[in-house]
Amino acid sequence: MVPGPTHHQLLSSLFLSPPPKSKSAAITTVPLDLPRTRAGHSRFRCSAGQTGFFSKLGRLIKEKAKSDVDKLFSGFSKTRDNLAVVDELLLYWNLSETDRVLDELEEALLVADFGPKITIKIVECLREDIYAGKLKSGSEIKDALKRSVLELLTTKGTKTELQLGFRKPAVIMIVGVNGGGKTTSLGKLAHRLKKEGAKILMAAGDTFRAAASDQLEIWAERTGCEIVVAEKEKAKASSVLSQAVKRGKQGGFDVVLCDTSGRLHTNYGLMEELIACKNAVGKVVAGAPNEILLVLDGTTGLNMLPQAREFNEVVGITGLILTKLDGSARGGCVVSVVDELGIPVKFVGVGEGVEDLQPFDAEAFVSAVFS
């Protein structure tokens, strides 16, 4: 449980007031019904002005996820089932069968999409330690396997907490290809942030897909957040996001979540538009966007790597959201992406529920796939 605010904090908090009408003809803010206290006032919100609010926010989300490891565990059930052969291989392991067992272990890791580079690295380290007499039982080999995977994740995938800076509002851009789950991930992220007391503004920057704004408005209503959308067709995404960040700055919002159009990493015209979006929000708030999160479909496995490389080269990805991992037996791709790109996984999608976007925790992941 998070302690309630002190009397001093309550007095210093700001009431959430309805947003003023936008001056731009192309942009509109959609206010939604807000929770009320019995006295009829909007309930108090945490504000970014409080000392260390953003750093506490990221840390709090991560800590709460650790107490909810069951979701992560169930979300990786298919990958875990694929890797159940590891226990079978090591149960009656003996030194004379080392090469056969390691060959089958290698195959199991490849099937789970750990990738050839990582798989060979892990298996050869295990082989070396076994023949050196450092690993003398199946349980010791499994523990060494888990340590190897954890080390890969923690060495290169540092800063898994959201890095939201110090200025208000913090700006998070969500990018990715079509069908990866960008808008849904944004909605679930808004839900998580709002639960911790942050005042959230959504920005419907996907101006290409006709139903995108409608979908985001549904998420805004579902989470009780406000949203900025384009009123007319073919509005520039950079203009929508710029106006949203201005609205966020004027309205005392803590975080502005910016949706963007899905685009293939090979469509250079649309990739250039992302640069324009990034520059536009940076002109409103220095240092923005604080996070550029790339949403990747976990069911594509290692095929996501070219996408991630291209997006990273164009806009500089700060973190990854891997979706649909509950429907995939290829959870090893998490390790491959971190090892190949050195970009931390910040969240993983392990279900369709609003709570099923889980902050990524390396130890919990390793426990979930190698139970």
mmCIF file of C-alpha atoms in Angstrom:
data_model
loop_
_atom_site.group_PDB
_atom_site.id
_atom_site.type_symbol
_atom_site.label_atom_id
_atom_site.label_comp_id
_atom_site.label_asym_id
_atom_site.label_seq_id
_atom_site.Cartn_x
_atom_site.Cartn_y
_atom_site.Cartn_z
ATOM 1 C CA MET A 1 0.000 0.000 0.000
ATOM 2 C CA VAL A 2 1.205 3.492 -0.790
ATOM 3 C CA PRO A 3 0.897 5.875 2.197
ATOM 4 C CA GLY A 4 -1.693 8.602 1.848
ATOM 5 C CA PRO A 5 -0.608 12.214 1.388
ATOM 6 C CA THR A 6 0.259 14.290 4.429
ATOM 7 C CA HIS A 7 -1.793 17.290 5.450
ATOM 8 C CA HIS A 8 0.929 19.553 4.055
ATOM 9 C CA GLN A 9 0.929 17.720 0.726
ATOM 10 C CA LEU A 10 -2.846 17.956 0.495
ATOM 11 C CA LEU A 11 -2.731 21.678 1.024
ATOM 12 C CA SER A 12 -0.013 22.096 -1.597
ATOM 13 C CA SER A 13 -1.727 19.944 -4.224
ATOM 14 C CA LEU A 14 -3.601 21.484 -7.130
ATOM 15 C CA PHE A 15 -7.206 20.738 -7.989
ATOM 16 C CA LEU A 16 -7.732 19.271 -11.438
ATOM 17 C CA SER A 17 -9.701 21.818 -13.407
ATOM 18 C CA PRO A 18 -11.400 21.362 -16.779
ATOM 19 C CA PRO A 19 -9.082 22.229 -19.678
ATOM 20 C CA PRO A 20 -9.565 25.513 -21.516
ATOM 21 C CA LYS A 21 -10.801 25.343 -25.084
ATOM 22 C CA SER A 22 -8.007 25.034 -27.599
ATOM 23 C CA LYS A 23 -7.201 28.120 -29.634
ATOM 24 C CA SER A 24 -6.084 26.032 -32.598
ATOM 25 C CA ALA A 25 -8.702 25.173 -35.188
ATOM 26 C CA ALA A 26 -6.969 21.915 -35.966
ATOM 27 C CA ILE A 27 -6.538 20.655 -32.439
ATOM 28 C CA THR A 28 -9.043 19.918 -29.718
ATOM 29 C CA THR A 29 -8.761 18.698 -26.167
ATOM 30 C CA VAL A 30 -11.381 16.165 -25.173
ATOM 31 C CA PRO A 31 -12.125 16.455 -21.439
ATOM 32 C CA LEU A 32 -13.527 13.331 -19.815
ATOM 33 C CA ASP A 33 -15.508 12.807 -16.643
ATOM 34 C CA LEU A 34 -13.199 12.862 -13.648
ATOM 35 C CA PRO A 35 -13.564 11.130 -10.285
ATOM 36 C CA ARG A 36 -15.184 13.409 -7.690
ATOM 37 C CA THR A 37 -15.002 13.530 -3.945
ATOM 38 C CA ARG A 38 -18.196 13.523 -1.903
ATOM 39 C CA ALA A 39 -17.955 17.283 -1.656
ATOM 40 C CA GLY A 40 -18.151 17.475 -5.436
ATOM 41 C CA HIS A 41 -14.540 18.527 -5.987
ATOM 42 C CA SER A 42 -12.051 16.746 -8.240
ATOM 43 C CA ARG A 43 -9.883 14.522 -6.064
ATOM 44 C CA PHE A 44 -6.308 15.541 -5.369
ATOM 45 C CA ARG A 45 -3.517 14.559 -7.739
ATOM 46 C CA CYS A 46 0.183 14.168 -7.181
ATOM 47 C CA SER A 47 2.102 16.862 -9.041
ATOM 48 C CA ALA A 48 5.520 16.779 -10.666
ATOM 49 C CA GLY A 49 6.495 19.715 -8.520
ATOM 50 C CA GLN A 50 6.826 17.430 -5.516
ATOM 51 C CA THR A 51 10.429 16.526 -4.751
ATOM 52 C CA GLY A 52 11.642 13.602 -6.842
ATOM 53 C CA PHE A 53 8.152 12.816 -8.127
ATOM 54 C CA PHE A 54 9.293 11.408 -11.476
ATOM 55 C CA SER A 55 12.053 9.247 -10.032
ATOM 56 C CA LYS A 56 9.674 7.949 -7.360
ATOM 57 C CA LEU A 57 7.038 7.276 -10.011
ATOM 58 C CA GLY A 58 9.291 5.036 -12.088
ATOM 59 C CA ARG A 59 10.619 3.244 -9.026
ATOM 60 C CA LEU A 60 7.158 2.722 -7.534
ATOM 61 C CA ILE A 61 5.809 1.151 -10.707
ATOM 62 C CA LYS A 62 8.779 -1.222 -10.800
ATOM 63 C CA GLU A 63 8.475 -2.171 -7.124
ATOM 64 C CA LYS A 64 4.754 -2.882 -7.415
ATOM 65 C CA ALA A 65 5.416 -5.155 -10.380
ATOM 66 C CA LYS A 66 7.730 -7.284 -8.240
ATOM 67 C CA SER A 67 4.818 -8.003 -5.919
ATOM 68 C CA ASP A 68 2.765 -9.170 -8.894
ATOM 69 C CA VAL A 69 5.151 -11.723 -10.415
ATOM 70 C CA ASP A 70 2.278 -14.168 -11.013
ATOM 71 C CA LYS A 71 1.214 -12.156 -14.077
ATOM 72 C CA LEU A 72 4.697 -12.353 -15.548
ATOM 73 C CA PHE A 73 4.922 -16.052 -14.670
ATOM 74 C CA SER A 74 1.640 -16.922 -16.392
ATOM 75 C CA GLY A 75 2.437 -14.624 -19.319
ATOM 76 C CA PHE A 76 5.510 -16.654 -20.243
ATOM 77 C CA SER A 77 3.831 -20.047 -19.879
ATOM 78 C CA LYS A 78 4.299 -21.037 -23.542
ATOM 79 C CA THR A 79 7.997 -20.199 -23.496
ATOM 80 C CA ARG A 80 8.355 -22.035 -20.194
ATOM 81 C CA ASP A 81 6.623 -25.094 -21.636
ATOM 82 C CA ASN A 82 9.077 -25.038 -24.543
ATOM 83 C CA LEU A 83 11.991 -24.926 -22.122
ATOM 84 C CA ALA A 84 10.626 -27.665 -19.850
ATOM 85 C CA VAL A 85 12.910 -30.022 -21.775
ATOM 86 C CA VAL A 86 15.835 -28.382 -19.947
ATOM 87 C CA ASP A 87 14.703 -29.945 -16.667
ATOM 88 C CA GLU A 88 14.255 -33.304 -18.359
ATOM 89 C CA LEU A 89 17.746 -33.124 -19.857
ATOM 90 C CA LEU A 90 19.422 -32.182 -16.596
ATOM 91 C CA LEU A 91 17.452 -34.456 -14.270
ATOM 92 C CA TYR A 92 19.617 -37.517 -14.915
ATOM 93 C CA TRP A 93 22.643 -35.736 -16.324
ATOM 94 C CA ASN A 94 26.026 -37.394 -16.084
ATOM 95 C CA LEU A 95 29.426 -36.332 -17.357
ATOM 96 C CA SER A 96 29.593 -38.935 -20.122
ATOM 97 C CA GLU A 97 26.469 -37.485 -21.785
ATOM 98 C CA THR A 98 27.531 -33.842 -21.539
ATOM 99 C CA ASP A 99 27.861 -33.199 -25.284
ATOM 100 C CA ARG A 100 24.502 -34.792 -26.128
ATOM 101 C CA VAL A 101 22.735 -32.899 -23.333
ATOM 102 C CA LEU A 102 24.293 -29.570 -24.336
ATOM 103 C CA ASP A 103 23.374 -30.117 -27.996
ATOM 104 C CA GLU A 104 19.740 -30.642 -26.995
ATOM 105 C CA LEU A 105 19.888 -27.658 -24.644
ATOM 106 C CA GLU A 106 21.193 -25.559 -27.528
ATOM 107 C CA GLU A 107 18.268 -26.663 -29.688
ATOM 108 C CA ALA A 108 15.751 -25.789 -26.941
ATOM 109 C CA LEU A 109 17.181 -22.285 -26.565
ATOM 110 C CA LEU A 110 17.109 -21.725 -30.330
ATOM 111 C CA VAL A 111 13.459 -22.842 -30.540
ATOM 112 C CA ALA A 112 12.630 -20.296 -27.803
ATOM 113 C CA ASP A 113 14.315 -17.611 -29.960
ATOM 114 C CA PHE A 114 17.305 -16.873 -27.781
ATOM 115 C CA GLY A 115 19.181 -16.504 -31.064
ATOM 116 C CA PRO A 116 22.294 -18.324 -32.323
ATOM 117 C CA LYS A 117 24.824 -15.843 -30.951
ATOM 118 C CA ILE A 118 23.520 -15.921 -27.379
ATOM 119 C CA THR A 119 22.738 -19.633 -27.433
ATOM 120 C CA ILE A 120 26.253 -20.612 -28.519
ATOM 121 C CA LYS A 121 27.767 -18.223 -25.978
ATOM 122 C CA ILE A 122 25.726 -19.704 -23.105
ATOM 123 C CA VAL A 123 26.209 -23.351 -24.090
ATOM 124 C CA GLU A 124 29.968 -23.030 -24.618
ATOM 125 C CA CYS A 125 30.379 -21.342 -21.214
ATOM 126 C CA LEU A 126 28.452 -24.207 -19.613
ATOM 127 C CA ARG A 127 30.558 -26.780 -21.477
ATOM 128 C CA GLU A 128 33.772 -25.128 -20.317
ATOM 129 C CA ASP A 129 32.635 -25.015 -16.685
ATOM 130 C CA ILE A 130 31.410 -28.618 -16.749
ATOM 131 C CA TYR A 131 34.703 -30.001 -18.074
ATOM 132 C CA ALA A 132 36.626 -27.779 -15.658
ATOM 133 C CA GLY A 133 34.755 -29.462 -12.813
ATOM 134 C CA LYS A 134 32.974 -26.290 -11.720
ATOM 135 C CA LEU A 135 29.495 -27.709 -12.423
ATOM 136 C CA LYS A 136 28.918 -31.190 -11.040
ATOM 137 C CA SER A 137 25.155 -31.726 -11.121
ATOM 138 C CA GLY A 138 22.086 -30.975 -13.215
ATOM 139 C CA SER A 139 20.846 -28.419 -10.690
ATOM 140 C CA GLU A 140 24.184 -26.591 -10.759
ATOM 141 C CA ILE A 141 24.072 -26.490 -14.562
ATOM 142 C CA LYS A 142 20.550 -25.055 -14.508
ATOM 143 C CA ASP A 143 21.541 -22.406 -11.954
ATOM 144 C CA ALA A 144 24.523 -21.462 -14.124
ATOM 145 C CA LEU A 145 22.218 -21.234 -17.165
ATOM 146 C CA LYS A 146 19.877 -18.864 -15.321
ATOM 147 C CA ARG A 147 22.809 -16.746 -14.095
ATOM 148 C CA SER A 148 24.134 -16.450 -17.664
ATOM 149 C CA VAL A 149 20.791 -15.206 -18.996
ATOM 150 C CA LEU A 150 20.365 -12.790 -16.075
ATOM 151 C CA GLU A 151 23.856 -11.383 -16.620
ATOM 152 C CA LEU A 152 23.134 -10.772 -20.303
ATOM 153 C CA LEU A 153 19.981 -8.854 -19.399
ATOM 154 C CA THR A 154 21.444 -6.786 -16.577
ATOM 155 C CA THR A 155 24.782 -5.939 -18.214
ATOM 156 C CA LYS A 156 23.336 -4.326 -21.341
ATOM 157 C CA GLY A 157 19.715 -3.643 -20.415
ATOM 158 C CA THR A 158 20.234 -1.155 -17.611
ATOM 159 C CA LYS A 159 17.759 1.627 -16.707
ATOM 160 C CA THR A 160 14.604 -0.451 -17.031
ATOM 161 C CA GLU A 161 12.701 2.151 -14.975
ATOM 162 C CA LEU A 162 11.087 5.057 -16.803
ATOM 163 C CA GLN A 163 13.487 8.005 -17.011
ATOM 164 C CA LEU A 164 11.177 11.027 -16.866
ATOM 165 C CA GLY A 165 13.628 13.806 -16.129
ATOM 166 C CA PHE A 166 12.870 16.791 -13.915
ATOM 167 C CA ARG A 167 10.741 19.145 -16.019
ATOM 168 C CA LYS A 168 6.973 19.134 -16.109
ATOM 169 C CA PRO A 169 5.439 17.656 -18.146
ATOM 170 C CA ALA A 170 7.467 14.556 -18.935
ATOM 171 C CA VAL A 171 6.866 13.460 -22.534
ATOM 172 C CA ILE A 172 6.763 9.839 -23.690
ATOM 173 C CA MET A 173 6.538 9.015 -27.402
ATOM 174 C CA ILE A 174 5.261 5.573 -28.414
ATOM 175 C CA VAL A 175 6.507 4.364 -31.826
ATOM 176 C CA GLY A 176 6.460 1.155 -33.870
ATOM 177 C CA VAL A 177 5.132 -0.672 -36.915
ATOM 178 C CA ASN A 178 1.449 -1.270 -37.679
ATOM 179 C CA GLY A 179 -0.279 -3.913 -35.584
ATOM 180 C CA GLY A 180 2.318 -4.112 -32.841
ATOM 181 C CA GLY A 181 -0.018 -2.784 -30.159
ATOM 182 C CA LYS A 182 1.125 0.831 -29.789
ATOM 183 C CA THR A 183 -2.209 2.417 -28.900
ATOM 184 C CA THR A 184 -3.183 -0.390 -26.542
ATOM 185 C CA SER A 185 0.218 -0.198 -24.828
ATOM 186 C CA LEU A 186 -0.167 3.572 -24.443
ATOM 187 C CA GLY A 187 -3.585 3.101 -22.820
ATOM 188 C CA LYS A 188 -2.283 0.497 -20.388
ATOM 189 C CA LEU A 189 0.732 2.664 -19.558
ATOM 190 C CA ALA A 190 -1.606 5.593 -18.864
ATOM 191 C CA HIS A 191 -3.556 3.359 -16.490
ATOM 192 C CA ARG A 192 -0.386 2.413 -14.579
ATOM 193 C CA LEU A 193 0.878 5.983 -14.299
ATOM 194 C CA LYS A 194 -2.514 7.331 -13.267
ATOM 195 C CA LYS A 195 -2.833 4.707 -10.546
ATOM 196 C CA GLU A 196 0.289 6.191 -8.963
ATOM 197 C CA GLY A 197 -1.228 9.683 -8.890
ATOM 198 C CA ALA A 198 0.178 11.183 -12.097
ATOM 199 C CA LYS A 199 -1.952 13.601 -14.098
ATOM 200 C CA ILE A 200 -1.941 12.245 -17.657
ATOM 201 C CA LEU A 201 -2.655 13.850 -21.022
ATOM 202 C CA MET A 202 -2.894 11.690 -24.135
ATOM 203 C CA ALA A 203 -1.982 12.960 -27.606
ATOM 204 C CA ALA A 204 -3.505 11.293 -30.676
ATOM 205 C CA GLY A 205 -0.540 11.649 -33.010
ATOM 206 C CA ASP A 206 -1.609 8.787 -35.284
ATOM 207 C CA THR A 207 -3.158 10.959 -37.979
ATOM 208 C CA PHE A 208 -2.996 8.336 -40.744
ATOM 209 C CA ARG A 209 -5.170 5.513 -39.430
ATOM 210 C CA ALA A 210 -8.833 6.574 -39.427
ATOM 211 C CA ALA A 211 -9.819 4.682 -36.278
ATOM 212 C CA ALA A 212 -6.683 5.515 -34.292
ATOM 213 C CA SER A 213 -8.054 8.625 -32.565
ATOM 214 C CA ASP A 214 -11.315 6.839 -31.766
ATOM 215 C CA GLN A 215 -9.386 3.954 -30.235
ATOM 216 C CA LEU A 216 -7.288 6.299 -28.119
ATOM 217 C CA GLU A 217 -10.375 8.240 -27.011
ATOM 218 C CA ILE A 218 -11.855 4.974 -25.747
ATOM 219 C CA TRP A 219 -8.682 4.387 -23.734
ATOM 220 C CA ALA A 220 -8.806 7.964 -22.427
ATOM 221 C CA GLU A 221 -12.371 7.429 -21.249
ATOM 222 C CA ARG A 222 -11.503 4.046 -19.769
ATOM 223 C CA THR A 223 -8.583 5.454 -17.782
ATOM 224 C CA GLY A 224 -10.141 8.833 -16.924
ATOM 225 C CA CYS A 225 -7.454 10.807 -18.778
ATOM 226 C CA GLU A 226 -7.753 13.836 -21.040
ATOM 227 C CA ILE A 227 -6.794 13.715 -24.701
ATOM 228 C CA VAL A 228 -5.747 16.049 -27.505
ATOM 229 C CA VAL A 229 -6.867 15.032 -31.004
ATOM 230 C CA ALA A 230 -6.785 16.580 -34.483
ATOM 231 C CA GLU A 231 -10.132 18.001 -35.582
ATOM 232 C CA LYS A 232 -9.490 17.797 -39.311
ATOM 233 C CA GLU A 233 -8.128 15.083 -41.554
ATOM 234 C CA LYS A 234 -4.508 15.048 -42.681
ATOM 235 C CA ALA A 235 -3.349 17.206 -39.776
ATOM 236 C CA LYS A 236 0.385 17.010 -39.241
ATOM 237 C CA ALA A 237 1.298 14.638 -36.451
ATOM 238 C CA SER A 238 4.052 16.997 -35.294
ATOM 239 C CA SER A 239 1.484 19.797 -34.925
ATOM 240 C CA VAL A 240 -0.864 17.627 -32.864
ATOM 241 C CA LEU A 241 1.926 16.533 -30.534
ATOM 242 C CA SER A 242 3.294 20.060 -30.210
ATOM 243 C CA GLN A 243 -0.127 21.410 -29.227
ATOM 244 C CA ALA A 244 -0.606 18.549 -26.789
ATOM 245 C CA VAL A 245 2.674 19.244 -25.009
ATOM 246 C CA LYS A 246 1.794 22.953 -24.852
ATOM 247 C CA ARG A 247 -1.558 21.991 -23.337
ATOM 248 C CA GLY A 248 0.244 19.696 -20.906
ATOM 249 C CA LYS A 249 2.563 22.514 -19.880
ATOM 250 C CA GLN A 250 -0.234 25.023 -19.413
ATOM 251 C CA GLY A 251 -2.562 22.577 -17.661
ATOM 252 C CA GLY A 252 -0.068 21.316 -15.105
ATOM 253 C CA PHE A 253 -0.030 17.751 -16.425
ATOM 254 C CA ASP A 254 2.670 15.428 -15.151
ATOM 255 C CA VAL A 255 3.026 13.216 -18.218
ATOM 256 C CA VAL A 256 2.039 13.595 -21.879
ATOM 257 C CA LEU A 257 1.743 10.247 -23.685
ATOM 258 C CA CYS A 258 2.141 10.687 -27.446
ATOM 259 C CA ASP A 259 0.748 8.107 -29.847
ATOM 260 C CA THR A 260 2.238 8.010 -33.361
ATOM 261 C CA SER A 261 1.279 6.427 -36.663
ATOM 262 C CA GLY A 262 2.394 2.867 -37.296
ATOM 263 C CA ARG A 263 5.022 2.712 -39.997
ATOM 264 C CA LEU A 264 7.269 0.157 -41.604
ATOM 265 C CA HIS A 265 10.898 0.720 -40.719
ATOM 266 C CA THR A 266 11.623 0.664 -44.472
ATOM 267 C CA ASN A 267 9.295 3.626 -45.226
ATOM 268 C CA TYR A 268 11.817 6.441 -45.000
ATOM 269 C CA GLY A 269 9.260 9.223 -45.565
ATOM 270 C CA LEU A 270 7.249 8.201 -42.514
ATOM 271 C CA MET A 271 10.416 7.596 -40.510
ATOM 272 C CA GLU A 272 11.405 11.195 -41.261
ATOM 273 C CA GLU A 273 8.056 12.290 -39.825
ATOM 274 C CA LEU A 274 9.073 10.763 -36.493
ATOM 275 C CA ILE A 275 12.080 13.067 -36.434
ATOM 276 C CA ALA A 276 9.728 16.033 -36.995
ATOM 277 C CA CYS A 277 7.539 14.841 -34.103
ATOM 278 C CA LYS A 278 10.544 14.484 -31.830
ATOM 279 C CA ASN A 279 11.824 17.951 -32.723
ATOM 280 C CA ALA A 280 8.376 19.529 -32.319
ATOM 281 C CA VAL A 281 7.904 18.423 -28.706
ATOM 282 C CA GLY A 282 11.512 19.352 -27.905
ATOM 283 C CA LYS A 283 10.771 22.952 -28.880
ATOM 284 C CA VAL A 284 7.987 23.145 -26.298
ATOM 285 C CA VAL A 285 9.772 21.437 -23.396
ATOM 286 C CA ALA A 286 13.556 21.349 -23.328
ATOM 287 C CA GLY A 287 14.857 17.804 -23.281
ATOM 288 C CA ALA A 288 11.583 16.275 -24.490
ATOM 289 C CA PRO A 289 10.741 13.585 -25.301
ATOM 290 C CA ASN A 290 12.074 12.010 -22.120
ATOM 291 C CA GLU A 291 11.362 8.513 -23.398
ATOM 292 C CA ILE A 292 10.878 7.120 -26.909
ATOM 293 C CA LEU A 293 9.452 3.656 -26.422
ATOM 294 C CA LEU A 294 9.419 1.235 -29.343
ATOM 295 C CA VAL A 295 6.576 -1.295 -29.304
ATOM 296 C CA LEU A 296 7.567 -4.677 -30.753
ATOM 297 C CA ASP A 297 5.323 -7.678 -31.376
ATOM 298 C CA GLY A 298 6.770 -10.542 -29.345
ATOM 299 C CA THR A 299 5.220 -13.166 -31.627
ATOM 300 C CA THR A 300 7.624 -12.135 -34.408
ATOM 301 C CA GLY A 301 10.609 -13.290 -32.358
ATOM 302 C CA LEU A 302 14.011 -12.409 -33.780
ATOM 303 C CA ASN A 303 12.355 -10.826 -36.832
ATOM 304 C CA MET A 304 11.845 -7.747 -34.668
ATOM 305 C CA LEU A 305 15.572 -6.972 -34.639
ATOM 306 C CA PRO A 306 15.766 -5.178 -38.035
ATOM 307 C CA GLN A 307 12.789 -2.988 -37.009
ATOM 308 C CA ALA A 308 14.421 -2.088 -33.728
ATOM 309 C CA ARG A 309 17.755 -1.240 -35.350
ATOM 310 C CA GLU A 310 16.165 1.074 -37.919
ATOM 311 C CA PHE A 311 13.930 2.913 -35.438
ATOM 312 C CA ASN A 312 16.891 3.320 -33.111
ATOM 313 C CA GLU A 313 19.073 4.801 -35.850
ATOM 314 C CA VAL A 314 16.372 7.277 -36.870
ATOM 315 C CA VAL A 315 15.024 8.601 -33.558
ATOM 316 C CA GLY A 316 17.125 7.047 -30.779
ATOM 317 C CA ILE A 317 15.018 4.520 -28.893
ATOM 318 C CA THR A 318 15.303 4.730 -25.090
ATOM 319 C CA GLY A 319 13.309 1.611 -24.213
ATOM 320 C CA LEU A 320 11.269 -1.272 -25.567
ATOM 321 C CA ILE A 321 7.744 -2.533 -24.960
ATOM 322 C CA LEU A 322 7.424 -6.181 -26.036
ATOM 323 C CA THR A 323 3.780 -7.135 -26.571
ATOM 324 C CA LYS A 324 1.830 -10.386 -27.056
ATOM 325 C CA LEU A 325 4.413 -12.490 -25.246
ATOM 326 C CA ASP A 326 1.619 -14.452 -23.576
ATOM 327 C CA GLY A 327 0.668 -15.854 -26.971
ATOM 328 C CA SER A 328 4.215 -16.721 -27.978
ATOM 329 C CA ALA A 329 6.685 -19.495 -27.152
ATOM 330 C CA ARG A 330 9.491 -17.219 -28.347
ATOM 331 C CA GLY A 331 10.161 -15.296 -25.141
ATOM 332 C CA GLY A 332 13.908 -15.734 -25.593
ATOM 333 C CA CYS A 333 13.748 -12.841 -28.059
ATOM 334 C CA VAL A 334 13.719 -10.542 -25.005
ATOM 335 C CA VAL A 335 17.315 -11.544 -24.286
ATOM 336 C CA SER A 336 18.352 -11.287 -27.942
ATOM 337 C CA VAL A 337 17.008 -7.750 -28.360
ATOM 338 C CA VAL A 338 18.746 -6.491 -25.219
ATOM 339 C CA ASP A 339 22.027 -8.180 -26.110
ATOM 340 C CA GLU A 340 22.025 -7.064 -29.748
ATOM 341 C CA LEU A 341 20.930 -3.449 -29.246
ATOM 342 C CA GLY A 342 21.787 -2.591 -25.655
ATOM 343 C CA ILE A 343 18.330 -0.999 -25.293
ATOM 344 C CA PRO A 344 16.480 -1.881 -22.083
ATOM 345 C CA VAL A 345 13.102 -3.597 -22.107
ATOM 346 C CA LYS A 346 10.860 -1.358 -19.994
ATOM 347 C CA PHE A 347 7.533 -3.196 -20.239
ATOM 348 C CA VAL A 348 6.227 -6.537 -21.466
ATOM 349 C CA GLY A 349 2.672 -7.327 -22.543
ATOM 350 C CA VAL A 350 1.581 -10.607 -20.971
ATOM 351 C CA GLY A 351 -2.188 -10.506 -21.492
ATOM 352 C CA GLU A 352 -5.134 -8.509 -22.788
ATOM 353 C CA GLY A 353 -6.237 -6.971 -19.478
ATOM 354 C CA VAL A 354 -5.558 -3.362 -18.522
ATOM 355 C CA GLU A 355 -3.139 -4.545 -15.807
ATOM 356 C CA ASP A 356 -1.232 -6.856 -18.138
ATOM 357 C CA LEU A 357 1.428 -4.400 -19.275
ATOM 358 C CA GLN A 358 4.081 -5.365 -16.750
ATOM 359 C CA PRO A 359 7.260 -3.427 -15.925
ATOM 360 C CA PHE A 360 10.126 -5.653 -17.000
ATOM 361 C CA ASP A 361 12.180 -7.248 -14.254
ATOM 362 C CA ALA A 362 15.126 -9.393 -15.347
ATOM 363 C CA GLU A 363 15.100 -11.703 -12.309
ATOM 364 C CA ALA A 364 11.356 -12.301 -12.570
ATOM 365 C CA PHE A 365 11.717 -13.012 -16.304
ATOM 366 C CA VAL A 366 14.449 -15.613 -15.767
ATOM 367 C CA SER A 367 12.384 -17.284 -13.035
ATOM 368 C CA ALA A 368 9.329 -17.270 -15.294
ATOM 369 C CA VAL A 369 10.969 -19.009 -18.272
ATOM 370 C CA PHE A 370 13.194 -21.397 -16.274
ATOM 371 C CA SER A 371 10.879 -22.430 -13.456
#
